[in-house]
């Protein structure tokens, strides 16, 4: 998620989103590994809309599920996801709402 290549960052986000979406146990492993902050950095400063979309989707997979994730690990995403809701990217808005 910190590669100079936007394409590599996008693939990393897609991969982490798939892992996190598979089960709460895997979601918690991804969260505890520190994936949230790099995802948020790519949401705040995306190189393109595709990267933004994949990062917001991955973030939404980190923020949902039952049992709910540890609030301290997902709380940094709340203000950034709120900003997405003010934007014009409809897909990103939908994923932000799922989060």
mmCIF file with all atom_site columns, C-alpha atoms in Angstrom:
data_model
loop_
_atom_site.group_PDB
_atom_site.id
_atom_site.type_symbol
_atom_site.label_atom_id
_atom_site.label_alt_id
_atom_site.label_comp_id
_atom_site.label_asym_id
_atom_site.label_entity_id
_atom_site.label_seq_id
_atom_site.pdbx_PDB_ins_code
_atom_site.Cartn_x
_atom_site.Cartn_y
_atom_site.Cartn_z
_atom_site.occupancy
_atom_site.B_iso_or_equiv
_atom_site.pdbx_formal_charge
_atom_site.auth_seq_id
_atom_site.auth_comp_id
_atom_site.auth_asym_id
_atom_site.auth_atom_id
_atom_site.pdbx_PDB_model_num
ATOM 1  C CA . UNK A 1 1  ? 0.000   0.000   0.000  1.00 0.00 ? 1  UNK A CA 1
ATOM 2  C CA . UNK A 1 2  ? 3.009   2.283   0.046  1.00 0.00 ? 2  UNK A CA 1
ATOM 3  C CA . UNK A 1 3  ? 4.406   1.331   -3.360 1.00 0.00 ? 3  UNK A CA 1
ATOM 4  C CA . UNK A 1 4  ? 5.170   4.177   -5.754 1.00 0.00 ? 4  UNK A CA 1
ATOM 5  C CA . UNK A 1 5  ? 2.965   2.324   -8.257 1.00 0.00 ? 5  UNK A CA 1
ATOM 6  C CA . UNK A 1 6  ? -0.748  3.136   -8.006 1.00 0.00 ? 6  UNK A CA 1
ATOM 7  C CA . UNK A 1 7  ? -1.493  -0.153  -9.759 1.00 0.00 ? 7  UNK A CA 1
ATOM 8  C CA . UNK A 1 8  ? 0.379   -2.150  -7.095 1.00 0.00 ? 8  UNK A CA 1
ATOM 9  C CA . UNK A 1 9  ? -1.360  -0.207  -4.303 1.00 0.00 ? 9  UNK A CA 1
ATOM 10 C CA . UNK A 1 10 ? -4.724  -0.911  -5.907 1.00 0.00 ? 10 UNK A CA 1
ATOM 11 C CA . UNK A 1 11 ? -4.005  -4.644  -6.140 1.00 0.00 ? 11 UNK A CA 1
ATOM 12 C CA . UNK A 1 12 ? -2.885  -4.664  -2.494 1.00 0.00 ? 12 UNK A CA 1
ATOM 13 C CA . UNK A 1 13 ? -6.108  -2.950  -1.427 1.00 0.00 ? 13 UNK A CA 1
ATOM 14 C CA . UNK A 1 14 ? -8.163  -5.427  -3.448 1.00 0.00 ? 14 UNK A CA 1
ATOM 15 C CA . UNK A 1 15 ? -6.310  -8.352  -1.888 1.00 0.00 ? 15 UNK A CA 1
ATOM 16 C CA . UNK A 1 16 ? -6.674  -7.077  1.690  1.00 0.00 ? 16 UNK A CA 1
ATOM 17 C CA . UNK A 1 17 ? -10.357 -6.300  1.096  1.00 0.00 ? 17 UNK A CA 1
ATOM 18 C CA . UNK A 1 18 ? -10.953 -9.864  -0.076 1.00 0.00 ? 18 UNK A CA 1
ATOM 19 C CA . UNK A 1 19 ? -9.137  -11.337 2.908  1.00 0.00 ? 19 UNK A CA 1
ATOM 20 C CA . UNK A 1 20 ? -10.952 -9.061  5.376  1.00 0.00 ? 20 UNK A CA 1
ATOM 21 C CA . UNK A 1 21 ? -14.310 -9.815  3.785  1.00 0.00 ? 21 UNK A CA 1
ATOM 22 C CA . UNK A 1 22 ? -13.854 -13.575 4.143  1.00 0.00 ? 22 UNK A CA 1
ATOM 23 C CA . UNK A 1 23 ? -14.432 -13.792 7.909  1.00 0.00 ? 23 UNK A CA 1
ATOM 24 C CA . UNK A 1 24 ? -14.324 -11.714 11.087 1.00 0.00 ? 24 UNK A CA 1
ATOM 25 C CA . UNK A 1 25 ? -11.232 -13.640 12.208 1.00 0.00 ? 25 UNK A CA 1
ATOM 26 C CA . UNK A 1 26 ? -9.337  -12.732 9.029  1.00 0.00 ? 26 UNK A CA 1
ATOM 27 C CA . UNK A 1 27 ? -10.652 -9.162  9.177  1.00 0.00 ? 27 UNK A CA 1
ATOM 28 C CA . UNK A 1 28 ? -9.232  -8.859  12.681 1.00 0.00 ? 28 UNK A CA 1
ATOM 29 C CA . UNK A 1 29 ? -5.862  -10.185 11.534 1.00 0.00 ? 29 UNK A CA 1
ATOM 30 C CA . UNK A 1 30 ? -5.730  -7.634  8.713  1.00 0.00 ? 30 UNK A CA 1
ATOM 31 C CA . UNK A 1 31 ? -6.711  -4.854  11.140 1.00 0.00 ? 31 UNK A CA 1
ATOM 32 C CA . UNK A 1 32 ? -4.201  -5.894  13.791 1.00 0.00 ? 32 UNK A CA 1
ATOM 33 C CA . UNK A 1 33 ? -1.500  -6.003  11.111 1.00 0.00 ? 33 UNK A CA 1
ATOM 34 C CA . UNK A 1 34 ? -1.871  -2.267  10.606 1.00 0.00 ? 34 UNK A CA 1
ATOM 35 C CA . UNK A 1 35 ? -3.595  -2.187  7.226  1.00 0.00 ? 35 UNK A CA 1
ATOM 36 C CA . UNK A 1 36 ? -6.040  0.598   8.080  1.00 0.00 ? 36 UNK A CA 1
ATOM 37 C CA . UNK A 1 37 ? -3.646  3.551   8.095  1.00 0.00 ? 37 UNK A CA 1
ATOM 38 C CA . UNK A 1 38 ? -2.085  2.844   4.672  1.00 0.00 ? 38 UNK A CA 1
ATOM 39 C CA . UNK A 1 39 ? -5.562  2.308   3.216  1.00 0.00 ? 39 UNK A CA 1
ATOM 40 C CA . UNK A 1 40 ? -6.704  5.644   4.634  1.00 0.00 ? 40 UNK A CA 1
ATOM 41 C CA . UNK A 1 41 ? -3.650  7.372   3.183  1.00 0.00 ? 41 UNK A CA 1
ATOM 42 C CA . UNK A 1 42 ? -4.607  6.063   -0.257 1.00 0.00 ? 42 UNK A CA 1
ATOM 43 C CA . UNK A 1 43 ? -8.189  7.235   0.255  1.00 0.00 ? 43 UNK A CA 1
ATOM 44 C CA . UNK A 1 44 ? -7.075  10.731  1.245  1.00 0.00 ? 44 UNK A CA 1
ATOM 45 C CA . UNK A 1 45 ? -4.572  10.981  -1.621 1.00 0.00 ? 45 UNK A CA 1
ATOM 46 C CA . UNK A 1 46 ? -5.691  8.584   -4.372 1.00 0.00 ? 46 UNK A CA 1
ATOM 47 C CA . UNK A 1 47 ? -3.859  8.617   -7.686 1.00 0.00 ? 47 UNK A CA 1
ATOM 48 C CA . UNK A 1 48 ? -7.080  7.759   -9.518 1.00 0.00 ? 48 UNK A CA 1
ATOM 49 C CA . UNK A 1 49 ? -10.736 6.871   -8.983 1.00 0.00 ? 49 UNK A CA 1
ATOM 50 C CA . UNK A 1 50 ? -10.111 3.159   -9.338 1.00 0.00 ? 50 UNK A CA 1
ATOM 51 C CA . UNK A 1 51 ? -7.576  3.203   -6.499 1.00 0.00 ? 51 UNK A CA 1
ATOM 52 C CA . UNK A 1 52 ? -9.979  5.276   -4.400 1.00 0.00 ? 52 UNK A CA 1
ATOM 53 C CA . UNK A 1 53 ? -12.813 2.833   -5.026 1.00 0.00 ? 53 UNK A CA 1
ATOM 54 C CA . UNK A 1 54 ? -10.777 -0.243  -4.131 1.00 0.00 ? 54 UNK A CA 1
ATOM 55 C CA . UNK A 1 55 ? -9.405  1.373   -0.984 1.00 0.00 ? 55 UNK A CA 1
ATOM 56 C CA . UNK A 1 56 ? -12.827 2.514   0.237  1.00 0.00 ? 56 UNK A CA 1
ATOM 57 C CA . UNK A 1 57 ? -14.239 -0.957  -0.493 1.00 0.00 ? 57 UNK A CA 1
ATOM 58 C CA . UNK A 1 58 ? -11.375 -2.616  1.418  1.00 0.00 ? 58 UNK A CA 1
ATOM 59 C CA . UNK A 1 59 ? -11.867 -0.167  4.281  1.00 0.00 ? 59 UNK A CA 1
ATOM 60 C CA . UNK A 1 60 ? -15.567 -1.010  4.386  1.00 0.00 ? 60 UNK A CA 1
ATOM 61 C CA . UNK A 1 61 ? -14.684 -4.696  4.737  1.00 0.00 ? 61 UNK A CA 1
ATOM 62 C CA . UNK A 1 62 ? -12.449 -3.820  7.683  1.00 0.00 ? 62 UNK A CA 1
ATOM 63 C CA . UNK A 1 63 ? -15.220 -1.840  9.405  1.00 0.00 ? 63 UNK A CA 1
ATOM 64 C CA . UNK A 1 64 ? -18.106 -4.297  9.250  1.00 0.00 ? 64 UNK A CA 1
ATOM 65 C CA . UNK A 1 65 ? -19.099 -7.775  10.300 1.00 0.00 ? 65 UNK A CA 1
ATOM 66 C CA . UNK A 1 66 ? -20.204 -9.574  13.428 1.00 0.00 ? 66 UNK A CA 1
ATOM 67 C CA . UNK A 1 67 ? -18.785 -9.555  15.910 1.00 0.00 ? 67 UNK A CA 1
ATOM 68 C CA . UNK A 1 68 ? -17.955 -5.922  15.242 1.00 0.00 ? 68 UNK A CA 1
ATOM 69 C CA . UNK A 1 69 ? -14.301 -4.958  14.892 1.00 0.00 ? 69 UNK A CA 1
ATOM 70 C CA . UNK A 1 70 ? -12.349 -3.282  17.676 1.00 0.00 ? 70 UNK A CA 1
ATOM 71 C CA . UNK A 1 71 ? -13.481 0.357   17.615 1.00 0.00 ? 71 UNK A CA 1
ATOM 72 C CA . UNK A 1 72 ? -10.002 1.686   18.328 1.00 0.00 ? 72 UNK A CA 1
ATOM 73 C CA . UNK A 1 73 ? -8.760  0.043   15.110 1.00 0.00 ? 73 UNK A CA 1
ATOM 74 C CA . UNK A 1 74 ? -11.533 1.379   12.862 1.00 0.00 ? 74 UNK A CA 1
ATOM 75 C CA . UNK A 1 75 ? -12.183 4.782   14.481 1.00 0.00 ? 75 UNK A CA 1
ATOM 76 C CA . UNK A 1 76 ? -9.555  6.571   12.331 1.00 0.00 ? 76 UNK A CA 1
ATOM 77 C CA . UNK A 1 77 ? -11.635 5.691   9.274  1.00 0.00 ? 77 UNK A CA 1
ATOM 78 C CA . UNK A 1 78 ? -14.801 7.445   10.437 1.00 0.00 ? 78 UNK A CA 1
ATOM 79 C CA . UNK A 1 79 ? -13.901 11.066  9.560  1.00 0.00 ? 79 UNK A CA 1
ATOM 80 C CA . UNK A 1 80 ? -12.343 10.015  6.260  1.00 0.00 ? 80 UNK A CA 1
ATOM 81 C CA . UNK A 1 81 ? -15.378 7.959   5.282  1.00 0.00 ? 81 UNK A CA 1
ATOM 82 C CA . UNK A 1 82 ? -17.575 10.905  6.258  1.00 0.00 ? 82 UNK A CA 1
ATOM 83 C CA . UNK A 1 83 ? -15.622 13.035  3.774  1.00 0.00 ? 83 UNK A CA 1
ATOM 84 C CA . UNK A 1 84 ? -16.247 10.434  1.049  1.00 0.00 ? 84 UNK A CA 1
ATOM 85 C CA . UNK A 1 85 ? -19.983 10.917  1.613  1.00 0.00 ? 85 UNK A CA 1
ATOM 86 C CA . UNK A 1 86 ? -19.573 14.586  0.675  1.00 0.00 ? 86 UNK A CA 1
ATOM 87 C CA . UNK A 1 87 ? -17.880 13.701  -2.612 1.00 0.00 ? 87 UNK A CA 1
ATOM 88 C CA . UNK A 1 88 ? -19.282 12.849  -6.011 1.00 0.00 ? 88 UNK A CA 1
ATOM 89 C CA . UNK A 1 89 ? -18.015 9.287   -6.460 1.00 0.00 ? 89 UNK A CA 1
ATOM 90 C CA . UNK A 1 90 ? -21.228 7.256   -6.120 1.00 0.00 ? 90 UNK A CA 1
ATOM 91 C CA . UNK A 1 91 ? -19.524 3.865   -5.778 1.00 0.00 ? 91 UNK A CA 1
ATOM 92 C CA . UNK A 1 92 ? -17.175 5.153   -3.094 1.00 0.00 ? 92 UNK A CA 1
ATOM 93 C CA . UNK A 1 93 ? -20.171 6.642   -1.258 1.00 0.00 ? 93 UNK A CA 1
ATOM 94 C CA . UNK A 1 94 ? -21.978 3.297   -1.323 1.00 0.00 ? 94 UNK A CA 1
ATOM 95 C CA . UNK A 1 95 ? -18.969 1.481   0.117  1.00 0.00 ? 95 UNK A CA 1
ATOM 96 C CA . UNK A 1 96 ? -18.465 4.192   2.734  1.00 0.00 ? 96 UNK A CA 1
ATOM 97 C CA . UNK A 1 97 ? -22.060 3.702   3.844  1.00 0.00 ? 97 UNK A CA 1
ATOM 98 C CA . UNK A 1 98 ? -21.535 -0.056  4.118  1.00 0.00 ? 98 UNK A CA 1
ATOM 99 C CA . UNK A 1 99 ? -18.601 0.612   6.415  1.00 0.00 ? 99 UNK A CA 1
#
